[in-house]
Short mmCIF file of C-alpha atoms in Angstrom, two decimals:
data_model
loop_
_atom_site.label_atom_id
_atom_site.label_comp_id
_atom_site.label_asym_id
_atom_site.label_seq_id
_atom_site.Cartn_x
_atom_site.Cartn_y
_atom_site.Cartn_z
CA MET G 1 -5.64 -0.80 18.66
CA LYS G 2 -4.50 -1.74 15.22
CA PHE G 3 -1.24 -1.10 13.52
CA GLN G 4 -0.05 -1.26 9.73
CA LEU G 5 3.89 -1.89 9.22
CA LEU G 6 4.94 -0.74 5.62
CA VAL G 7 8.32 -0.96 4.28
CA ARG G 8 10.08 1.16 1.19
CA GLN G 9 13.53 0.89 -0.03
CA LYS G 10 15.65 3.98 -0.73
CA LEU G 11 16.75 4.02 -4.29
CA GLY G 12 19.12 6.85 -4.69
CA ALA G 13 21.05 9.62 -2.63
CA ALA G 14 18.59 12.22 -3.92
CA LEU G 15 15.69 12.97 -1.54
CA GLY G 16 12.65 11.41 -3.07
CA GLN G 17 13.88 8.48 -4.59
CA GLU G 18 12.12 5.93 -3.06
CA SER G 19 10.03 2.92 -4.28
CA GLU G 20 6.59 2.71 -3.22
CA MET G 21 5.43 1.73 0.21
CA THR G 22 4.53 -1.90 0.42
CA PRO G 23 2.82 -4.13 3.38
CA CYS G 24 5.63 -6.35 5.49
CA THR G 25 3.90 -9.54 4.31
CA ASN G 26 5.43 -11.25 7.41
CA VAL G 27 3.19 -9.52 9.53
CA SER G 28 0.29 -10.45 7.61
CA ALA G 29 -1.23 -10.04 4.10
CA ASP G 30 -1.60 -6.42 4.42
CA GLY G 31 1.09 -5.53 7.08
CA THR G 32 -1.91 -5.41 9.62
CA PHE G 33 -1.35 -6.27 13.21
CA GLU G 34 -2.93 -5.88 16.67
CA ALA G 35 -1.08 -4.57 19.52
CA ASP G 36 -2.46 -2.91 23.27
CA MET G 37 -0.28 0.41 23.08
CA LEU G 38 2.25 2.29 20.60
CA GLY G 39 4.93 0.83 22.87
CA PHE G 40 4.11 -2.58 22.41
CA ALA G 41 3.57 -1.85 18.75
CA ARG G 42 7.16 -0.63 18.37
CA ARG G 43 8.20 -3.66 20.10
CA ASP G 44 6.68 -5.90 17.84
CA SER G 45 7.42 -4.19 15.16
CA ASN G 46 11.14 -4.66 15.93
CA ALA G 47 10.82 -8.61 15.76
CA TYR G 48 9.14 -8.15 12.49
CA VAL G 49 11.66 -5.76 10.92
CA THR G 50 14.31 -8.41 11.99
CA ALA G 51 12.76 -11.37 10.36
CA TRP G 52 11.61 -9.75 7.24
CA VAL G 53 15.53 -8.54 7.24
CA ASN G 54 16.49 -12.41 7.65
CA GLY G 55 13.62 -13.84 5.40
CA GLN G 56 14.97 -11.66 2.64
CA GLY G 57 18.70 -13.03 2.80
CA MET G 58 20.14 -9.90 4.23
CA LYS G 59 21.95 -8.85 7.32
CA VAL G 60 21.79 -5.47 9.40
CA ARG G 61 24.57 -3.38 8.83
CA THR G 62 23.20 -0.31 10.71
CA GLN G 63 19.36 0.74 11.88
CA LYS G 64 18.07 3.69 13.88
CA ASP G 65 15.31 3.89 16.15
CA TRP G 66 12.10 5.02 15.45
CA VAL G 67 11.22 8.53 15.09
CA LYS G 68 7.74 10.56 14.00
CA ASN G 69 7.97 11.73 10.36
CA PRO G 70 6.50 15.49 10.96
CA LYS G 71 4.63 15.54 7.77
CA THR G 72 2.78 12.07 8.20
CA LYS G 73 2.65 11.72 12.04
CA ASP G 74 3.86 7.90 11.15
CA LEU G 75 6.72 6.55 13.17
CA GLU G 76 9.62 5.21 10.55
CA LYS G 77 12.82 3.20 11.09
CA SER G 78 15.62 3.39 8.87
CA LEU G 79 17.87 0.26 8.23
CA MET G 80 20.78 -0.24 6.15
CA VAL G 81 21.62 -3.54 5.48
CA GLN G 82 24.06 -5.89 3.42
CA ASN G 83 22.63 -7.68 0.57
CA GLY G 84 25.04 -9.53 -1.29
CA ASP G 85 27.87 -7.17 -1.82
CA HIS G 86 26.34 -4.39 -1.84
CA PRO G 87 24.16 -2.22 0.91
CA GLU G 88 20.99 -0.89 0.65
CA THR G 89 18.92 1.13 2.72
CA TYR G 90 15.07 0.40 3.64
CA ILE G 91 12.72 2.78 5.66
CA PHE G 92 9.76 1.13 7.73
CA THR G 93 6.95 2.98 8.51
CA LEU G 94 4.75 2.09 11.51
CA LYS G 95 1.00 3.47 10.86
CA GLN G 96 -1.47 3.62 13.50
CA LEU G 97 -5.39 2.94 11.49
#
């Protein structure tokens, strides 16, 4: 099965203020990868998310587990990270292709 990992930054506290979704390029150029089942894709995505945060020079402050977005049916994971002296929130989306 093929999956795609995307990331977007939450820009403000108001609903809907988020950057565009971009592929998590530490996985592949377009953010896609292969996994035998959804459970393995979630496990692999956790490692990709951690590597992405570390590669950006940030540290994870808090993270939530993967939850299904009722509108898109994709899995999403929210992370609050420390970037220098200010916190930022990123939302990772795991899509099954």
